[in-house]
Amino acid sequence: MKAYQTNAMTTDYYDITIIGGGPVGMALALILRNSGISTLLLEARGLPKQAPDPRPLALAHGSRLILQRLGVWEKLPDTTPITTIHISNRGCFGRTILTTRDAAVPALGYVVNYHDLFRTMYETLQDYQADYLAGINVTHFEISDDRGQVQFHYGKEEKKVNTKLLVFADGGRLAERIEDISYSTHDYQQWAIVANIKAKTSQSGVAYERFTPSGPIALLPSEDGFSLVWTLTPLVAKEVLALDDAKFLTLLHSHFGDRLGEFTQAGKRSGFPLSLRYATPITSRRIALIGNAAQTLHPVAGQGLNLGLRDAWGLGSEILTSITDMNEIGTPIMLSKYRQRRQIDSNAGRIFTDSLVKLFSNNHALIRNTCGLGLSALDCLPPLKQFVARRMIFGARN
Ligand SMILES: Cc1cc2nc3c(=O)[nH]c(=O)nc-3n(C[C@H](O)[C@H](O)[C@H](O)COP(=O)(O)OP(=O)(O)OC[C@H]3O[C@@H](n4cnc5c(N)ncnc54)[C@H](O)[C@@H]3O)c2cc1C
């Protein structure tokens, strides 16, 4: 096993400083590798092996293309393709089935483990000897017209780094303090329980998204079983997390239905509180937001990281086009191009996931039946299905 190590800081001035080395921050650092643009990545968490994150990620074909270009995809230890998505509404008629034919791609998406992705991206950055500091919690930043500055503890020293552009890829924790950016938040009053599950019926490549009044439940194909993302109210989620394996599996079976027969094995369970949170605008003086710092979405339809990777790609492309005149990096013109480039895709992703959750997570018979009707109509209209499938895979383009 490769030893994790943090590359040293080579200077106290960088063209780009990225706060937050989650998958989106790391993607931006990889996009800028070998470009001649100096980049520093600062990550608060310890090294990857010390902080495993259990969430499964459904990555769209478009994200695979990005990760391939970054030299990450081929190194991922496990990527389970999704060839069919079965979408239904519990207790109501109506369902739709999306297949690879609807989107003309080899797979609608791939299930990847967050921890594997984190570790693989980290190792790829190490191969490029990127300036990456782990265990650095940035607590202070300052901005002026011509530069940004971050401060943090580096060993026993207090460090100050000046930069042309400060990128917040921190999930929004520190970005909250930026003066002229405001966050809108909606607490869904839902938690997602994630776990690895095995079922009596084994299937390859089929993902299930089932809407229920307490929230959606997704079973994503993963190796020889499934990755579960089960949304419940916070109170019920806490009770479900406390159940032993046998009771948990019986409850899951009664909730999901008999499509896969009995569930036979459950791995460790973890819970994530869910809310919608998005920034307006996503840039400020010498500042750009990407990934969850720009928008944190409900995991329904697996859009969050896919959108975040497209943010990183969009910002990286704008930075790289400034390469002929490095003074352009971080200017209002460059930042406004990034903002405009991401506007439609980001709004569409947010409105799509938020509407799905609000429409389908309710007990009103009329609304539930109308949603069921909508799913059936979608199933009968191939052009609309193709539109939805391609939107989910590639996002909305300007
Ligand atoms: C249960 C669940 C299931 C999901 N499933 C999917 C899915 O199927 N498909 C999909 O596309 N998305 C999915 N998502 C969403 C996806 O996980 C996020 O969109 C993605 O992780 C965002 O990546 P990020 O790098 O922007 O932020 P994060 O992953 O939150 O990383 C932010 C990083 O910033 C660091 N940081 C924070 N503050 C500081 C600071 N002050 N200084 C330095 N570093 C800091 C943190 O340590 C962290 O490593 C899911 C989310 C959940 C909760």
Short mmCIF file of C-alpha atoms and ligand atoms in Angstrom, two decimals:
data_model
loop_
_atom_site.label_atom_id
_atom_site.label_comp_id
_atom_site.label_asym_id
_atom_site.label_seq_id
_atom_site.Cartn_x
_atom_site.Cartn_y
_atom_site.Cartn_z
CA MET A 1 0.00 0.00 0.00
CA LYS A 2 1.29 3.39 -0.97
CA ALA A 3 2.31 5.62 1.95
CA TYR A 4 0.34 8.85 2.09
CA GLN A 5 2.37 11.95 2.37
CA THR A 6 1.75 15.63 2.05
CA ASN A 7 3.78 17.61 -0.41
CA ALA A 8 5.54 20.63 1.01
CA MET A 9 4.54 24.19 0.24
CA THR A 10 7.08 25.54 -2.19
CA THR A 11 6.29 29.28 -2.00
CA ASP A 12 3.90 31.69 -0.28
CA TYR A 13 2.43 32.92 -3.57
CA TYR A 14 0.17 30.83 -5.84
CA ASP A 15 -1.91 31.75 -8.89
CA ILE A 16 -4.75 29.59 -7.53
CA THR A 17 -5.41 28.53 -3.93
CA ILE A 18 -8.13 25.91 -3.42
CA ILE A 19 -9.68 25.57 0.04
CA GLY A 20 -11.09 22.04 0.39
CA GLY A 21 -9.57 18.90 -1.08
CA GLY A 22 -12.75 16.83 -1.51
CA PRO A 23 -13.32 15.28 -4.97
CA VAL A 24 -14.28 18.63 -6.54
CA GLY A 25 -11.30 20.61 -5.17
CA MET A 26 -8.97 17.78 -6.21
CA ALA A 27 -10.55 17.67 -9.69
CA LEU A 28 -9.73 21.37 -10.19
CA ALA A 29 -6.14 20.85 -9.01
CA LEU A 30 -5.81 17.98 -11.51
CA ILE A 31 -7.30 20.04 -14.35
CA LEU A 32 -4.61 22.69 -13.72
CA ARG A 33 -1.72 20.23 -13.40
CA ASN A 34 1.19 20.73 -15.80
CA SER A 35 -0.33 24.00 -17.05
CA GLY A 36 2.29 26.35 -15.63
CA ILE A 37 -0.39 27.82 -13.33
CA SER A 38 0.80 27.41 -9.73
CA THR A 39 -1.86 25.81 -7.53
CA LEU A 40 -2.06 25.12 -3.79
CA LEU A 41 -4.68 22.76 -2.35
CA LEU A 42 -5.52 22.97 1.36
CA GLU A 43 -7.54 20.17 2.96
CA ALA A 44 -8.76 20.05 6.55
CA ARG A 45 -9.26 16.31 6.92
CA GLY A 46 -6.52 13.89 7.80
CA LEU A 47 -5.12 11.68 5.09
CA PRO A 48 -7.71 9.58 3.25
CA LYS A 49 -7.15 6.21 4.90
CA GLN A 50 -7.89 7.80 8.29
CA ALA A 51 -11.31 9.13 7.38
CA PRO A 52 -13.32 6.65 5.30
CA ASP A 53 -16.57 8.13 3.99
CA PRO A 54 -19.17 5.40 3.40
CA ARG A 55 -21.43 7.14 0.86
CA PRO A 56 -21.91 5.48 -2.55
CA LEU A 57 -21.75 7.79 -5.57
CA ALA A 58 -23.59 7.27 -8.84
CA LEU A 59 -21.37 9.00 -11.36
CA ALA A 60 -22.85 9.84 -14.75
CA HIS A 61 -21.13 8.94 -18.01
CA GLY A 62 -20.17 12.64 -18.37
CA SER A 63 -18.29 12.47 -15.04
CA ARG A 64 -16.50 9.35 -16.20
CA LEU A 65 -15.26 11.32 -19.24
CA ILE A 66 -13.94 14.10 -16.93
CA LEU A 67 -12.23 11.61 -14.59
CA GLN A 68 -10.72 9.80 -17.59
CA ARG A 69 -9.15 13.04 -18.81
CA LEU A 70 -7.75 13.59 -15.32
CA GLY A 71 -6.12 10.14 -15.30
CA VAL A 72 -8.26 9.01 -12.34
CA TRP A 73 -10.88 6.72 -13.85
CA GLU A 74 -8.62 3.84 -14.88
CA LYS A 75 -7.11 3.71 -11.39
CA LEU A 76 -10.42 3.39 -9.51
CA PRO A 77 -10.54 -0.05 -7.85
CA ASP A 78 -14.23 -0.64 -8.51
CA THR A 79 -16.73 0.99 -10.88
CA THR A 80 -20.03 -0.88 -11.27
CA PRO A 81 -21.91 0.16 -14.44
CA ILE A 82 -25.61 1.06 -14.29
CA THR A 83 -27.31 -0.09 -17.47
CA THR A 84 -30.95 0.26 -16.38
CA ILE A 85 -32.70 2.59 -13.93
CA HIS A 86 -36.08 1.45 -12.67
CA ILE A 87 -38.09 4.38 -11.24
CA SER A 88 -41.35 3.78 -9.36
CA ASN A 89 -43.71 5.34 -6.84
CA ARG A 90 -44.55 3.12 -3.85
CA GLY A 91 -48.26 2.33 -3.42
CA CYS A 92 -49.21 3.94 -6.77
CA PHE A 93 -49.37 2.85 -10.35
CA GLY A 94 -46.82 4.23 -12.77
CA ARG A 95 -43.18 3.53 -13.37
CA THR A 96 -40.53 4.32 -15.92
CA ILE A 97 -37.44 2.45 -17.05
CA LEU A 98 -34.38 4.22 -18.44
CA THR A 99 -31.85 2.17 -20.36
CA THR A 100 -28.55 2.82 -22.13
CA ARG A 101 -30.49 2.93 -25.41
CA ASP A 102 -32.37 6.04 -24.20
CA ALA A 103 -29.10 7.95 -23.85
CA ALA A 104 -26.93 6.25 -26.48
CA VAL A 105 -24.09 5.67 -23.99
CA PRO A 106 -22.41 2.42 -22.84
CA ALA A 107 -23.68 2.91 -19.26
CA LEU A 108 -26.10 5.41 -17.71
CA GLY A 109 -23.69 5.80 -14.82
CA TYR A 110 -21.26 4.00 -12.55
CA VAL A 111 -21.36 3.33 -8.84
CA VAL A 112 -18.17 4.36 -7.10
CA ASN A 113 -17.38 4.54 -3.42
CA TYR A 114 -16.60 8.08 -2.12
CA HIS A 115 -13.60 6.82 -0.19
CA ASP A 116 -12.11 5.02 -3.25
CA LEU A 117 -12.58 8.14 -5.36
CA PHE A 118 -11.04 10.36 -2.68
CA ARG A 119 -8.01 8.09 -2.27
CA THR A 120 -7.46 7.60 -6.01
CA MET A 121 -7.64 11.33 -6.74
CA TYR A 122 -5.29 11.99 -3.85
CA GLU A 123 -2.76 9.46 -5.16
CA THR A 124 -3.00 10.91 -8.67
CA LEU A 125 -2.21 14.37 -7.25
CA GLN A 126 0.77 12.89 -5.43
CA ASP A 127 2.01 11.46 -8.75
CA TYR A 128 1.99 14.99 -10.17
CA GLN A 129 3.68 16.30 -7.01
CA ALA A 130 0.95 18.89 -6.61
CA ASP A 131 1.28 21.29 -3.68
CA TYR A 132 -1.31 19.66 -1.43
CA LEU A 133 -1.44 20.19 2.31
CA ALA A 134 -3.67 17.87 4.34
CA GLY A 135 -4.72 18.50 7.93
CA ILE A 136 -4.90 22.25 7.23
CA ASN A 137 -8.06 23.93 8.46
CA VAL A 138 -8.24 27.35 6.83
CA THR A 139 -9.84 29.74 9.30
CA HIS A 140 -9.08 33.16 7.94
CA PHE A 141 -9.07 34.84 4.52
CA GLU A 142 -8.86 38.39 3.24
CA ILE A 143 -9.66 39.86 -0.15
CA SER A 144 -8.61 42.99 -2.00
CA ASP A 145 -9.05 44.05 -5.64
CA ASP A 146 -5.82 42.49 -6.84
CA ARG A 147 -5.38 39.43 -4.58
CA GLY A 148 -6.77 37.04 -2.02
CA GLN A 149 -4.97 35.89 1.10
CA VAL A 150 -5.46 32.82 3.33
CA GLN A 151 -4.01 32.16 6.77
CA PHE A 152 -3.53 28.83 8.48
CA HIS A 153 -1.29 26.92 10.86
CA TYR A 154 1.40 24.90 9.09
CA GLY A 155 3.25 22.84 11.65
CA LYS A 156 4.13 25.34 14.34
CA GLU A 157 4.15 28.27 11.94
CA GLU A 158 1.35 30.70 11.12
CA LYS A 159 1.34 30.89 7.30
CA LYS A 160 -0.03 33.52 4.93
CA VAL A 161 -0.47 32.71 1.25
CA ASN A 162 -1.29 35.31 -1.39
CA THR A 163 -3.13 34.30 -4.51
CA LYS A 164 -4.79 35.63 -7.68
CA LEU A 165 -7.89 33.51 -7.17
CA LEU A 166 -9.25 31.88 -4.03
CA VAL A 167 -11.42 28.85 -4.86
CA PHE A 168 -13.81 27.60 -2.18
CA ALA A 169 -14.35 23.85 -2.59
CA ASP A 170 -14.98 23.43 1.13
CA GLY A 171 -18.61 22.27 0.97
CA GLY A 172 -19.66 25.78 2.00
CA ARG A 173 -18.44 25.80 5.61
CA LEU A 174 -15.95 28.65 5.36
CA ALA A 175 -17.54 30.15 2.23
CA GLU A 176 -20.49 31.18 4.45
CA ARG A 177 -18.32 34.02 5.70
CA ILE A 178 -17.86 35.71 2.31
CA GLU A 179 -19.53 39.08 2.66
CA ASP A 180 -21.35 39.51 -0.64
CA ILE A 181 -22.37 35.88 -1.18
CA SER A 182 -25.55 34.68 0.50
CA TYR A 183 -26.77 31.13 1.04
CA SER A 184 -30.37 29.92 0.68
CA THR A 185 -31.12 26.83 2.73
CA HIS A 186 -34.01 24.39 2.94
CA ASP A 187 -33.89 21.58 5.49
CA TYR A 188 -35.69 18.59 3.94
CA GLN A 189 -36.28 17.09 7.39
CA GLN A 190 -34.90 13.88 5.95
CA TRP A 191 -31.84 11.76 6.61
CA ALA A 192 -30.20 9.36 4.18
CA ILE A 193 -29.14 6.01 5.59
CA VAL A 194 -26.40 4.39 3.51
CA ALA A 195 -25.25 0.76 3.69
CA ASN A 196 -24.05 -2.11 1.53
CA ILE A 197 -26.82 -4.68 1.07
CA LYS A 198 -27.14 -8.14 -0.42
CA ALA A 199 -30.42 -9.51 -1.78
CA LYS A 200 -31.64 -13.03 -2.62
CA THR A 201 -32.10 -12.07 -6.26
CA SER A 202 -28.87 -10.97 -7.86
CA GLN A 203 -29.07 -8.66 -10.85
CA SER A 204 -26.40 -6.94 -12.78
CA GLY A 205 -26.49 -3.27 -13.71
CA VAL A 206 -30.01 -2.43 -12.50
CA ALA A 207 -30.52 0.58 -10.20
CA TYR A 208 -33.81 1.18 -8.39
CA GLU A 209 -35.14 4.60 -7.42
CA ARG A 210 -38.39 4.20 -5.50
CA PHE A 211 -40.33 7.20 -4.23
CA THR A 212 -42.19 6.89 -0.94
CA PRO A 213 -44.01 9.50 1.18
CA SER A 214 -41.09 9.60 3.66
CA GLY A 215 -38.58 10.16 0.86
CA PRO A 216 -36.88 8.27 -1.98
CA ILE A 217 -35.08 4.97 -1.56
CA ALA A 218 -32.33 3.99 -4.00
CA LEU A 219 -30.61 0.66 -4.49
CA LEU A 220 -27.57 1.02 -6.71
CA PRO A 221 -25.76 -2.03 -8.15
CA SER A 222 -22.40 -2.45 -6.44
CA GLU A 223 -20.11 -5.43 -7.00
CA ASP A 224 -22.29 -8.48 -6.24
CA GLY A 225 -24.86 -6.57 -4.15
CA PHE A 226 -26.35 -3.10 -3.78
CA SER A 227 -25.50 0.23 -2.21
CA LEU A 228 -28.52 1.52 -0.35
CA VAL A 229 -29.47 5.19 0.04
CA TRP A 230 -32.66 5.17 2.13
CA THR A 231 -34.30 8.49 2.97
CA LEU A 232 -36.37 8.73 6.15
CA THR A 233 -37.53 11.38 8.58
CA PRO A 234 -34.77 12.18 11.15
CA LEU A 235 -36.63 10.51 14.02
CA VAL A 236 -37.32 7.28 12.14
CA ALA A 237 -33.79 7.28 10.68
CA LYS A 238 -32.30 7.33 14.19
CA GLU A 239 -34.51 4.37 15.20
CA VAL A 240 -33.63 2.46 12.01
CA LEU A 241 -29.89 3.08 12.53
CA ALA A 242 -30.19 1.47 15.96
CA LEU A 243 -31.79 -1.77 14.65
CA ASP A 244 -29.85 -5.02 14.49
CA ASP A 245 -29.14 -6.53 11.06
CA ALA A 246 -32.11 -8.92 10.98
CA LYS A 247 -34.69 -6.26 11.96
CA PHE A 248 -33.09 -3.73 9.60
CA LEU A 249 -33.30 -6.14 6.65
CA THR A 250 -36.93 -7.08 7.39
CA LEU A 251 -37.93 -3.41 7.61
CA LEU A 252 -36.08 -2.62 4.38
CA HIS A 253 -37.85 -5.48 2.62
CA SER A 254 -41.28 -4.29 3.77
CA HIS A 255 -40.45 -0.72 2.72
CA PHE A 256 -38.88 -1.48 -0.67
CA GLY A 257 -41.22 -4.31 -1.67
CA ASP A 258 -40.59 -7.74 -3.15
CA ARG A 259 -38.88 -6.84 -6.41
CA LEU A 260 -35.54 -8.31 -5.25
CA GLY A 261 -36.91 -10.90 -2.83
CA GLU A 262 -35.53 -10.95 0.69
CA PHE A 263 -32.50 -8.91 1.69
CA THR A 264 -29.88 -11.22 3.18
CA GLN A 265 -26.96 -9.07 4.40
CA ALA A 266 -26.43 -5.53 5.60
CA GLY A 267 -23.10 -3.79 6.14
CA LYS A 268 -22.38 -0.90 8.50
CA ARG A 269 -25.06 1.82 8.42
CA SER A 270 -24.39 5.59 8.43
CA GLY A 271 -26.78 8.54 8.44
CA PHE A 272 -26.53 11.90 6.60
CA PRO A 273 -28.91 14.84 7.31
CA LEU A 274 -30.19 16.28 4.03
CA SER A 275 -30.75 19.87 2.99
CA LEU A 276 -30.66 22.06 -0.08
CA ARG A 277 -28.15 24.87 0.20
CA TYR A 278 -26.98 27.12 -2.58
CA ALA A 279 -24.94 30.28 -2.95
CA THR A 280 -25.90 33.45 -4.82
CA PRO A 281 -23.81 34.50 -6.66
CA ILE A 282 -21.10 31.83 -6.98
CA THR A 283 -18.31 34.39 -7.40
CA SER A 284 -17.09 37.45 -5.57
CA ARG A 285 -13.97 39.63 -5.72
CA ARG A 286 -11.05 37.19 -6.35
CA ILE A 287 -13.30 34.31 -5.24
CA ALA A 288 -15.05 31.40 -7.02
CA LEU A 289 -17.19 28.66 -5.48
CA ILE A 290 -17.33 25.10 -6.84
CA GLY A 291 -19.01 21.82 -5.86
CA ASN A 292 -20.99 21.64 -2.65
CA ALA A 293 -19.74 25.12 -1.72
CA ALA A 294 -21.79 26.41 -4.68
CA GLN A 295 -24.75 24.03 -4.27
CA THR A 296 -25.47 21.15 -1.93
CA LEU A 297 -28.33 19.04 -3.25
CA HIS A 298 -30.52 16.16 -2.06
CA PRO A 299 -28.91 12.88 -3.22
CA VAL A 300 -32.04 11.86 -5.18
CA ALA A 301 -31.05 11.15 -8.79
CA GLY A 302 -27.36 11.39 -7.78
CA GLN A 303 -26.64 14.85 -9.15
CA GLY A 304 -24.42 16.60 -6.54
CA LEU A 305 -20.92 15.42 -7.38
CA ASN A 306 -21.70 15.23 -11.10
CA LEU A 307 -22.63 18.91 -10.99
CA GLY A 308 -19.56 19.67 -8.84
CA LEU A 309 -17.20 18.01 -11.33
CA ARG A 310 -18.74 20.11 -14.11
CA ASP A 311 -18.18 23.24 -11.91
CA ALA A 312 -14.50 22.28 -11.59
CA TRP A 313 -14.29 21.64 -15.34
CA GLY A 314 -15.99 24.97 -16.14
CA LEU A 315 -13.79 27.01 -13.79
CA GLY A 316 -10.65 25.14 -14.87
CA SER A 317 -11.43 25.86 -18.53
CA GLU A 318 -11.87 29.59 -17.83
CA ILE A 319 -8.60 29.67 -15.88
CA LEU A 320 -6.77 27.83 -18.67
CA THR A 321 -8.05 30.24 -21.31
CA SER A 322 -6.39 33.03 -19.25
CA ILE A 323 -3.02 31.35 -19.70
CA THR A 324 -1.92 33.76 -22.45
CA ASP A 325 -2.38 36.64 -20.01
CA MET A 326 -1.95 35.37 -16.46
CA ASN A 327 -3.15 38.74 -15.12
CA GLU A 328 -6.63 37.75 -16.31
CA ILE A 329 -6.86 35.04 -13.62
CA GLY A 330 -9.37 36.05 -10.96
CA THR A 331 -10.47 39.27 -12.67
CA PRO A 332 -14.17 40.27 -12.70
CA ILE A 333 -14.34 39.42 -16.44
CA MET A 334 -12.97 35.91 -15.97
CA LEU A 335 -15.23 35.30 -12.97
CA SER A 336 -18.30 36.54 -14.79
CA LYS A 337 -17.57 34.09 -17.64
CA TYR A 338 -17.40 31.24 -15.11
CA ARG A 339 -20.67 32.37 -13.50
CA GLN A 340 -22.49 32.54 -16.81
CA ARG A 341 -21.08 29.23 -17.96
CA ARG A 342 -22.45 27.41 -14.89
CA GLN A 343 -25.76 29.22 -14.43
CA ILE A 344 -28.13 27.05 -16.48
CA ASP A 345 -26.67 23.68 -15.47
CA SER A 346 -26.53 24.57 -11.79
CA ASN A 347 -30.09 25.96 -11.70
CA ALA A 348 -31.46 23.01 -13.68
CA GLY A 349 -29.79 20.46 -11.37
CA ARG A 350 -31.07 22.21 -8.27
CA ILE A 351 -34.63 22.69 -9.51
CA PHE A 352 -34.79 19.12 -10.86
CA THR A 353 -33.73 17.42 -7.61
CA ASP A 354 -35.68 19.79 -5.36
CA SER A 355 -38.88 19.31 -7.39
CA LEU A 356 -38.48 15.51 -7.39
CA VAL A 357 -38.16 15.43 -3.59
CA LYS A 358 -41.02 17.85 -2.93
CA LEU A 359 -43.43 16.35 -5.46
CA PHE A 360 -42.86 12.70 -4.62
CA SER A 361 -42.30 12.93 -0.83
CA ASN A 362 -45.88 13.60 0.16
CA ASN A 363 -48.97 11.74 1.24
CA HIS A 364 -51.50 13.61 -0.87
CA ALA A 365 -53.29 10.98 -2.99
CA LEU A 366 -53.99 13.32 -5.92
CA ILE A 367 -50.37 14.51 -6.14
CA ARG A 368 -49.02 10.97 -5.76
CA ASN A 369 -51.30 9.65 -8.51
CA THR A 370 -50.40 12.56 -10.78
CA CYS A 371 -46.70 11.77 -10.22
CA GLY A 372 -47.40 8.10 -11.08
CA LEU A 373 -49.15 9.27 -14.24
CA GLY A 374 -46.09 11.41 -15.04
CA LEU A 375 -43.78 8.39 -14.70
CA SER A 376 -46.00 6.32 -17.03
CA ALA A 377 -46.21 9.17 -19.54
CA LEU A 378 -42.41 9.47 -19.49
CA ASP A 379 -42.15 5.75 -20.16
CA CYS A 380 -44.40 6.07 -23.24
CA LEU A 381 -42.58 9.07 -24.74
CA PRO A 382 -39.13 8.00 -25.99
CA PRO A 383 -37.98 11.53 -27.02
CA LEU A 384 -38.81 12.86 -23.54
CA LYS A 385 -37.03 9.88 -21.97
CA GLN A 386 -33.96 10.55 -24.09
CA PHE A 387 -34.05 14.21 -23.02
CA VAL A 388 -34.28 13.30 -19.31
CA ALA A 389 -31.58 10.59 -19.58
CA ARG A 390 -29.12 12.87 -21.40
CA ARG A 391 -29.80 15.76 -18.98
CA MET A 392 -29.01 13.48 -16.03
CA ILE A 393 -25.83 12.28 -17.72
CA PHE A 394 -24.37 15.43 -19.23
CA GLY A 395 -26.20 18.22 -17.38
CA ALA A 396 -27.85 21.23 -18.98
CA ARG A 397 -25.68 23.20 -21.39
CA ASN A 398 -25.85 26.88 -22.02
C1 LIG B 1 -25.85 10.09 1.19
C2 LIG B 1 -25.31 10.84 0.00
C3 LIG B 1 -25.29 10.21 -1.24
C4 LIG B 1 -24.82 10.93 -2.37
N1 LIG B 1 -24.87 10.32 -3.59
C5 LIG B 1 -24.45 10.98 -4.67
C6 LIG B 1 -24.47 10.36 -5.96
O1 LIG B 1 -24.92 9.22 -6.11
N2 LIG B 1 -24.01 11.07 -7.03
C7 LIG B 1 -23.54 12.35 -6.90
O2 LIG B 1 -23.14 12.95 -7.91
N3 LIG B 1 -23.51 12.96 -5.70
C8 LIG B 1 -23.94 12.32 -4.59
N4 LIG B 1 -23.89 12.92 -3.36
C9 LIG B 1 -23.35 14.30 -3.27
C10 LIG B 1 -21.81 14.29 -3.21
O3 LIG B 1 -21.37 13.50 -2.13
C11 LIG B 1 -21.30 15.71 -3.05
O4 LIG B 1 -21.89 16.53 -4.03
C12 LIG B 1 -19.77 15.75 -3.21
O5 LIG B 1 -19.16 15.02 -2.18
C13 LIG B 1 -19.29 17.20 -3.17
O6 LIG B 1 -17.89 17.23 -3.26
P1 LIG B 1 -17.07 18.52 -2.78
O7 LIG B 1 -15.64 18.19 -3.03
O8 LIG B 1 -17.67 19.74 -3.36
O9 LIG B 1 -17.39 18.62 -1.22
P2 LIG B 1 -17.01 17.65 -0.03
O10 LIG B 1 -17.04 16.23 -0.50
O11 LIG B 1 -17.91 18.04 1.10
O12 LIG B 1 -15.52 18.04 0.34
C14 LIG B 1 -15.22 19.29 0.92
C15 LIG B 1 -13.83 19.20 1.51
O13 LIG B 1 -13.45 20.47 2.05
C16 LIG B 1 -12.75 20.26 3.26
N5 LIG B 1 -12.87 21.49 4.06
C17 LIG B 1 -13.97 22.01 4.63
N6 LIG B 1 -13.69 23.16 5.28
C18 LIG B 1 -12.37 23.37 5.12
C19 LIG B 1 -11.47 24.39 5.58
N7 LIG B 1 -11.88 25.43 6.30
N8 LIG B 1 -10.14 24.29 5.26
C20 LIG B 1 -9.71 23.26 4.50
N9 LIG B 1 -10.52 22.27 4.04
C21 LIG B 1 -11.84 22.32 4.35
C22 LIG B 1 -13.43 19.04 3.88
O14 LIG B 1 -12.58 18.38 4.78
C23 LIG B 1 -13.75 18.19 2.64
O15 LIG B 1 -12.76 17.25 2.33
C24 LIG B 1 -24.36 12.26 -2.22
C25 LIG B 1 -24.37 12.87 -0.97
C26 LIG B 1 -24.84 12.18 0.13
C27 LIG B 1 -24.87 12.85 1.47
#
